[in-house]
PDB file of C-alpha atoms and ligand atoms in Angstrom:
ATOM      1  CA  MET F   1     -60.971  79.222  43.695  1.00 95.00           C
ATOM      2  CA  GLU F   2     -59.019  76.618  41.693  1.00 95.00           C
ATOM      3  CA  GLY F   3     -55.520  75.888  40.457  1.00 95.00           C
ATOM      4  CA  THR F   4     -53.981  73.122  38.350  1.00 96.00           C
ATOM      5  CA  PHE F   5     -50.816  71.247  39.298  1.00 95.00           C
ATOM      6  CA  GLY F   6     -49.633  68.727  36.730  1.00 95.00           C
ATOM      7  CA  SER F   7     -52.943  67.177  35.687  1.00 95.00           C
ATOM      8  CA  THR F   8     -54.642  67.541  39.081  1.00 95.00           C
ATOM      9  CA  ARG F   9     -57.163  70.201  40.050  1.00 97.00           C
ATOM     10  CA  VAL F  10     -56.756  71.861  43.463  1.00 97.00           C
ATOM     11  CA  VAL F  11     -60.017  73.388  44.686  1.00 97.00           C
ATOM     12  CA  LEU F  12     -60.573  75.632  47.726  1.00 97.00           C
ATOM     13  CA  VAL F  13     -64.070  75.703  49.241  1.00 97.00           C
ATOM     14  CA  GLN F  14     -65.638  76.842  52.482  1.00 97.00           C
ATOM     15  CA  GLY F  15     -67.626  74.104  54.203  1.00 96.00           C
ATOM     16  CA  ASP F  16     -67.749  71.008  56.370  1.00 95.00           C
ATOM     17  CA  LEU F  17     -65.137  68.367  55.584  1.00 92.00           C
ATOM     18  CA  THR F  18     -67.484  65.542  56.549  1.00 89.00           C
ATOM     19  CA  GLN F  19     -70.096  66.520  53.956  1.00 91.00           C
ATOM     20  CA  GLN F  20     -67.888  66.254  50.841  1.00 91.00           C
ATOM     21  CA  ALA F  21     -68.590  63.814  47.981  1.00 89.00           C
ATOM     22  CA  VAL F  22     -64.985  62.618  47.592  1.00 90.00           C
ATOM     23  CA  ASP F  23     -63.285  59.215  47.738  1.00 90.00           C
ATOM     24  CA  ALA F  24     -61.494  60.019  50.988  1.00 87.00           C
ATOM     25  CA  ILE F  25     -61.258  62.783  53.526  1.00 91.00           C
ATOM     26  CA  VAL F  26     -58.087  63.475  55.510  1.00 92.00           C
ATOM     27  CA  ASN F  27     -58.464  63.945  59.240  1.00 92.00           C
ATOM     28  CA  ALA F  28     -56.391  66.189  61.494  1.00 93.00           C
ATOM     29  CA  ALA F  29     -56.058  63.514  64.165  1.00 90.00           C
ATOM     30  CA  ASN F  30     -53.942  63.045  67.282  1.00 90.00           C
ATOM     31  CA  PRO F  31     -51.450  60.192  67.757  1.00 88.00           C
ATOM     32  CA  SER F  32     -54.000  58.008  69.580  1.00 81.00           C
ATOM     33  CA  LEU F  33     -56.250  58.036  66.452  1.00 78.00           C
ATOM     34  CA  LEU F  34     -59.136  57.574  68.875  1.00 75.00           C
ATOM     35  CA  GLY F  35     -60.876  60.840  68.093  1.00 77.00           C
ATOM     36  CA  GLY F  36     -60.858  64.241  69.730  1.00 83.00           C
ATOM     37  CA  GLY F  37     -62.556  67.587  69.254  1.00 87.00           C
ATOM     38  CA  GLY F  38     -62.546  69.941  66.271  1.00 90.00           C
ATOM     39  CA  VAL F  39     -62.511  68.372  62.857  1.00 90.00           C
ATOM     40  CA  ASP F  40     -61.389  65.056  64.415  1.00 89.00           C
ATOM     41  CA  GLY F  41     -64.626  64.693  66.382  1.00 86.00           C
ATOM     42  CA  ALA F  42     -66.701  65.442  63.258  1.00 83.00           C
ATOM     43  CA  VAL F  43     -64.705  63.001  61.124  1.00 80.00           C
ATOM     44  CA  HIS F  44     -64.972  60.122  63.567  1.00 73.00           C
ATOM     45  CA  ARG F  45     -68.732  60.458  63.298  1.00 72.00           C
ATOM     46  CA  ALA F  46     -68.700  60.395  59.465  1.00 63.00           C
ATOM     47  CA  GLY F  47     -66.883  57.777  57.290  1.00 58.00           C
ATOM     48  CA  PHE F  48     -63.801  56.452  55.324  1.00 84.00           C
ATOM     49  CA  VAL F  49     -60.818  58.417  56.468  1.00 86.00           C
ATOM     50  CA  ILE F  50     -57.075  58.926  56.090  1.00 91.00           C
ATOM     51  CA  HIS F  51     -55.840  59.876  59.551  1.00 90.00           C
ATOM     52  CA  THR F  52     -52.838  62.160  59.664  1.00 94.00           C
ATOM     53  CA  VAL F  53     -51.264  63.906  62.644  1.00 96.00           C
ATOM     54  CA  GLY F  54     -50.093  67.446  62.026  1.00 97.00           C
ATOM     55  CA  PRO F  55     -47.488  69.181  64.184  1.00 98.00           C
ATOM     56  CA  VAL F  56     -48.250  71.039  67.392  1.00 98.00           C
ATOM     57  CA  TRP F  57     -46.984  74.625  66.882  1.00 98.00           C
ATOM     58  CA  ARG F  58     -44.040  75.306  69.220  1.00 98.00           C
ATOM     59  CA  GLY F  59     -42.834  78.589  67.785  1.00 98.00           C
ATOM     60  CA  GLY F  60     -41.742  77.473  64.327  1.00 97.00           C
ATOM     61  CA  ASP F  61     -38.160  76.322  64.905  1.00 98.00           C
ATOM     62  CA  ARG F  62     -38.962  72.726  65.835  1.00 98.00           C
ATOM     63  CA  GLY F  63     -39.405  71.424  62.296  1.00 98.00           C
ATOM     64  CA  GLU F  64     -43.123  72.209  62.262  1.00 98.00           C
ATOM     65  CA  ALA F  65     -43.218  73.193  58.581  1.00 98.00           C
ATOM     66  CA  GLU F  66     -41.533  69.962  57.461  1.00 98.00           C
ATOM     67  CA  VAL F  67     -43.862  67.851  59.607  1.00 98.00           C
ATOM     68  CA  LEU F  68     -46.904  69.686  58.243  1.00 98.00           C
ATOM     69  CA  ALA F  69     -45.721  69.310  54.630  1.00 98.00           C
ATOM     70  CA  SER F  70     -45.102  65.612  55.269  1.00 98.00           C
ATOM     71  CA  ALA F  71     -48.624  65.157  56.674  1.00 98.00           C
ATOM     72  CA  TYR F  72     -50.042  66.420  53.361  1.00 98.00           C
ATOM     73  CA  ARG F  73     -47.633  64.506  51.122  1.00 98.00           C
ATOM     74  CA  GLU F  74     -48.034  61.184  52.936  1.00 97.00           C
ATOM     75  CA  SER F  75     -51.824  61.521  52.850  1.00 96.00           C
ATOM     76  CA  LEU F  76     -51.714  62.111  49.084  1.00 97.00           C
ATOM     77  CA  ALA F  77     -49.358  59.151  48.615  1.00 96.00           C
ATOM     78  CA  LEU F  78     -51.739  56.919  50.562  1.00 92.00           C
ATOM     79  CA  ALA F  79     -54.733  58.098  48.525  1.00 92.00           C
ATOM     80  CA  GLU F  80     -52.829  57.363  45.302  1.00 92.00           C
ATOM     81  CA  ALA F  81     -51.704  53.955  46.524  1.00 91.00           C
ATOM     82  CA  ARG F  82     -55.374  53.112  47.118  1.00 84.00           C
ATOM     83  CA  GLY F  83     -56.268  54.216  43.586  1.00 88.00           C
ATOM     84  CA  LEU F  84     -58.476  57.062  44.781  1.00 89.00           C
ATOM     85  CA  ARG F  85     -59.331  59.949  42.434  1.00 91.00           C
ATOM     86  CA  THR F  86     -60.586  62.676  44.783  1.00 91.00           C
ATOM     87  CA  VAL F  87     -59.473  63.590  48.283  1.00 94.00           C
ATOM     88  CA  ALA F  88     -60.468  66.387  50.669  1.00 96.00           C
ATOM     89  CA  PHE F  89     -58.315  67.999  53.360  1.00 97.00           C
ATOM     90  CA  PRO F  90     -59.058  70.259  56.305  1.00 97.00           C
ATOM     91  CA  SER F  91     -56.610  72.943  57.376  1.00 98.00           C
ATOM     92  CA  ILE F  92     -54.356  70.605  59.371  1.00 98.00           C
ATOM     93  CA  SER F  93     -52.899  71.924  62.671  1.00 98.00           C
ATOM     94  CA  THR F  94     -54.580  75.357  62.612  1.00 98.00           C
ATOM     95  CA  GLY F  95     -57.078  74.600  65.386  1.00 97.00           C
ATOM     96  CA  ALA F  96     -56.145  72.949  68.651  1.00 96.00           C
ATOM     97  CA  TYR F  97     -52.527  72.541  67.506  1.00 98.00           C
ATOM     98  CA  GLY F  98     -52.099  76.312  67.172  1.00 98.00           C
ATOM     99  CA  TYR F  99     -50.280  76.580  63.820  1.00 98.00           C
ATOM    100  CA  PRO F 100     -50.499  80.166  62.495  1.00 98.00           C
ATOM    101  CA  LEU F 101     -53.039  80.208  59.684  1.00 98.00           C
ATOM    102  CA  GLU F 102     -51.134  82.151  57.019  1.00 98.00           C
ATOM    103  CA  GLU F 103     -48.001  80.034  57.448  1.00 98.00           C
ATOM    104  CA  ALA F 104     -50.005  76.820  57.464  1.00 98.00           C
ATOM    105  CA  ALA F 105     -51.758  77.816  54.229  1.00 98.00           C
ATOM    106  CA  ASP F 106     -48.426  78.531  52.494  1.00 98.00           C
ATOM    107  CA  THR F 107     -46.894  75.259  53.662  1.00 98.00           C
ATOM    108  CA  ALA F 108     -49.976  73.195  52.808  1.00 98.00           C
ATOM    109  CA  LEU F 109     -50.324  74.495  49.265  1.00 98.00           C
ATOM    110  CA  THR F 110     -46.593  74.388  48.540  1.00 98.00           C
ATOM    111  CA  ALA F 111     -46.459  70.756  49.700  1.00 98.00           C
ATOM    112  CA  VAL F 112     -49.566  69.694  47.801  1.00 98.00           C
ATOM    113  CA  GLY F 113     -48.613  71.634  44.663  1.00 97.00           C
ATOM    114  CA  GLY F 114     -45.113  70.145  44.663  1.00 97.00           C
ATOM    115  CA  PHE F 115     -46.418  66.622  45.137  1.00 98.00           C
ATOM    116  CA  LEU F 116     -48.952  66.957  42.324  1.00 97.00           C
ATOM    117  CA  ARG F 117     -46.547  68.601  39.894  1.00 96.00           C
ATOM    118  CA  ALA F 118     -44.303  65.532  40.124  1.00 96.00           C
ATOM    119  CA  GLY F 119     -47.183  63.601  38.512  1.00 94.00           C
ATOM    120  CA  SER F 120     -50.305  62.179  40.122  1.00 95.00           C
ATOM    121  CA  GLY F 121     -53.288  60.031  39.218  1.00 93.00           C
ATOM    122  CA  LEU F 122     -55.510  62.127  41.470  1.00 95.00           C
ATOM    123  CA  GLU F 123     -58.188  64.151  39.672  1.00 96.00           C
ATOM    124  CA  GLU F 124     -59.010  66.563  42.452  1.00 96.00           C
ATOM    125  CA  VAL F 125     -57.579  67.658  45.773  1.00 97.00           C
ATOM    126  CA  ARG F 126     -60.063  69.762  47.706  1.00 97.00           C
ATOM    127  CA  PHE F 127     -59.326  71.928  50.729  1.00 98.00           C
ATOM    128  CA  VAL F 128     -62.447  72.333  52.833  1.00 97.00           C
ATOM    129  CA  LEU F 129     -62.037  75.418  54.990  1.00 98.00           C
ATOM    130  CA  PHE F 130     -64.392  75.853  57.900  1.00 96.00           C
ATOM    131  CA  SER F 131     -64.474  79.656  58.022  1.00 96.00           C
ATOM    132  CA  GLU F 132     -64.362  82.560  55.606  1.00 97.00           C
ATOM    133  CA  GLY F 133     -61.047  83.643  57.181  1.00 97.00           C
ATOM    134  CA  HIS F 134     -59.490  80.235  56.553  1.00 97.00           C
ATOM    135  CA  LEU F 135     -60.755  80.220  52.973  1.00 98.00           C
ATOM    136  CA  ALA F 136     -59.294  83.702  52.385  1.00 98.00           C
ATOM    137  CA  ALA F 137     -55.891  82.634  53.733  1.00 98.00           C
ATOM    138  CA  TYR F 138     -55.776  79.565  51.479  1.00 98.00           C
ATOM    139  CA  GLU F 139     -56.931  81.607  48.473  1.00 98.00           C
ATOM    140  CA  ARG F 140     -54.121  84.089  49.060  1.00 98.00           C
ATOM    141  CA  ALA F 141     -51.588  81.274  49.397  1.00 98.00           C
ATOM    142  CA  LEU F 142     -52.802  79.541  46.231  1.00 97.00           C
ATOM    143  CA  GLY F 143     -52.706  82.835  44.343  1.00 96.00           C
ATOM    144  CA  GLU F 144     -49.109  83.482  45.434  1.00 96.00           C
ATOM    145  CA  LEU F 145     -47.713  80.060  44.524  1.00 92.00           C
ATOM    146  CA  PRO F 146     -45.124  80.237  41.764  1.00 86.00           C
TER     147      PRO F 146
HETATM  148  N1  APR S 201     -64.774  70.673  58.480  1.00 91.14           N
HETATM  149  C1  APR S 201     -63.697  71.372  58.075  1.00 91.14           C
HETATM  150  N2  APR S 201     -62.846  71.988  58.921  1.00 91.14           N
HETATM  151  C2  APR S 201     -63.123  71.899  60.249  1.00 91.14           C
HETATM  152  C3  APR S 201     -64.231  71.168  60.758  1.00 91.14           C
HETATM  153  C4  APR S 201     -65.087  70.544  59.808  1.00 91.14           C
HETATM  154  N3  APR S 201     -66.151  69.815  60.174  1.00 91.14           N
HETATM  155  N4  APR S 201     -64.225  71.260  62.114  1.00 91.14           N
HETATM  156  C5  APR S 201     -63.150  72.019  62.446  1.00 91.14           C
HETATM  157  N5  APR S 201     -62.489  72.412  61.322  1.00 91.14           N
HETATM  158  C6  APR S 201     -61.267  73.221  61.168  1.00 91.14           C
HETATM  159  C7  APR S 201     -60.890  74.163  62.268  1.00 91.14           C
HETATM  160  O1  APR S 201     -61.562  75.388  62.117  1.00 91.14           O
HETATM  161  C8  APR S 201     -59.376  74.343  62.049  1.00 91.14           C
HETATM  162  O2  APR S 201     -59.110  75.368  61.121  1.00 91.14           O
HETATM  163  O3  APR S 201     -60.175  72.328  61.113  1.00 91.14           O
HETATM  164  C9  APR S 201     -58.962  73.033  61.394  1.00 91.14           C
HETATM  165  C10 APR S 201     -58.058  72.176  62.227  1.00 91.14           C
HETATM  166  O4  APR S 201     -58.403  72.293  63.609  1.00 91.14           O
HETATM  167  P1  APR S 201     -58.447  71.061  64.622  1.00 91.14           P
HETATM  168  O5  APR S 201     -59.603  70.178  64.278  1.00 91.14           O
HETATM  169  O6  APR S 201     -58.388  71.594  65.986  1.00 91.14           O
HETATM  170  O7  APR S 201     -57.088  70.209  64.233  1.00 91.14           O
HETATM  171  P2  APR S 201     -55.528  70.423  64.645  1.00 91.14           P
HETATM  172  O8  APR S 201     -55.180  71.855  64.865  1.00 91.14           O
HETATM  173  O9  APR S 201     -54.723  69.640  63.625  1.00 91.14           O
HETATM  174  O10 APR S 201     -55.409  69.728  66.061  1.00 91.14           O
HETATM  175  C11 APR S 201     -55.535  68.327  66.181  1.00 91.14           C
HETATM  176  O11 APR S 201     -57.332  68.472  67.782  1.00 91.14           O
HETATM  177  O12 APR S 201     -59.445  67.522  67.897  1.00 91.14           O
HETATM  178  C12 APR S 201     -58.138  67.385  68.244  1.00 91.14           C
HETATM  179  O13 APR S 201     -57.906  64.987  68.235  1.00 91.14           O
HETATM  180  C13 APR S 201     -57.468  66.169  67.610  1.00 91.14           C
HETATM  181  O14 APR S 201     -55.769  66.321  69.251  1.00 91.14           O
HETATM  182  C14 APR S 201     -56.045  66.525  67.878  1.00 91.14           C
HETATM  183  C15 APR S 201     -55.987  68.008  67.595  1.00 91.14           C
END
């Protein structure tokens, strides 16, 4: 599934983040940046990376949505500042950090869509979702964006 925000394509695919032919991949890291499990373990074994730390879910009233949106926006800003054209994201915070999938998908796509609509040199932002269920949640969220 695809959408267009400003002049940037947003693409949703099911797959392994570390196997994408993009300029940079964004990692769902922890504050130590030393590697962990999940997507972080796979990324540390793979290549050039933007490390971002998503929020740990604590029920939803601790600013989690704003922290998650910021993780996406700051990663995009860094990719742009480096002159990159394509960047791939995992579903940040929806594994070990426990963020509810449907809410994370809405927040992620709203943040990325808003950032790109303000004008971006990026050609493609790809979300690489590990499971069919994750892909379906992100497809629903993309389809429902105004
Ligand atoms: N490619 C794409 N997605 C993946 C991959 C992969 N190779 N491996 C795991 N995922 C998915 C998971 O299915 C989940 O939906 O990435 C999503 C994020 O899950 P986590 O990797 O657990 O990340 P997060 O919830 O942000 O927690 C971060 O986990 O590994 C530790 O060091 C990391 O402490 C940090 C915490």
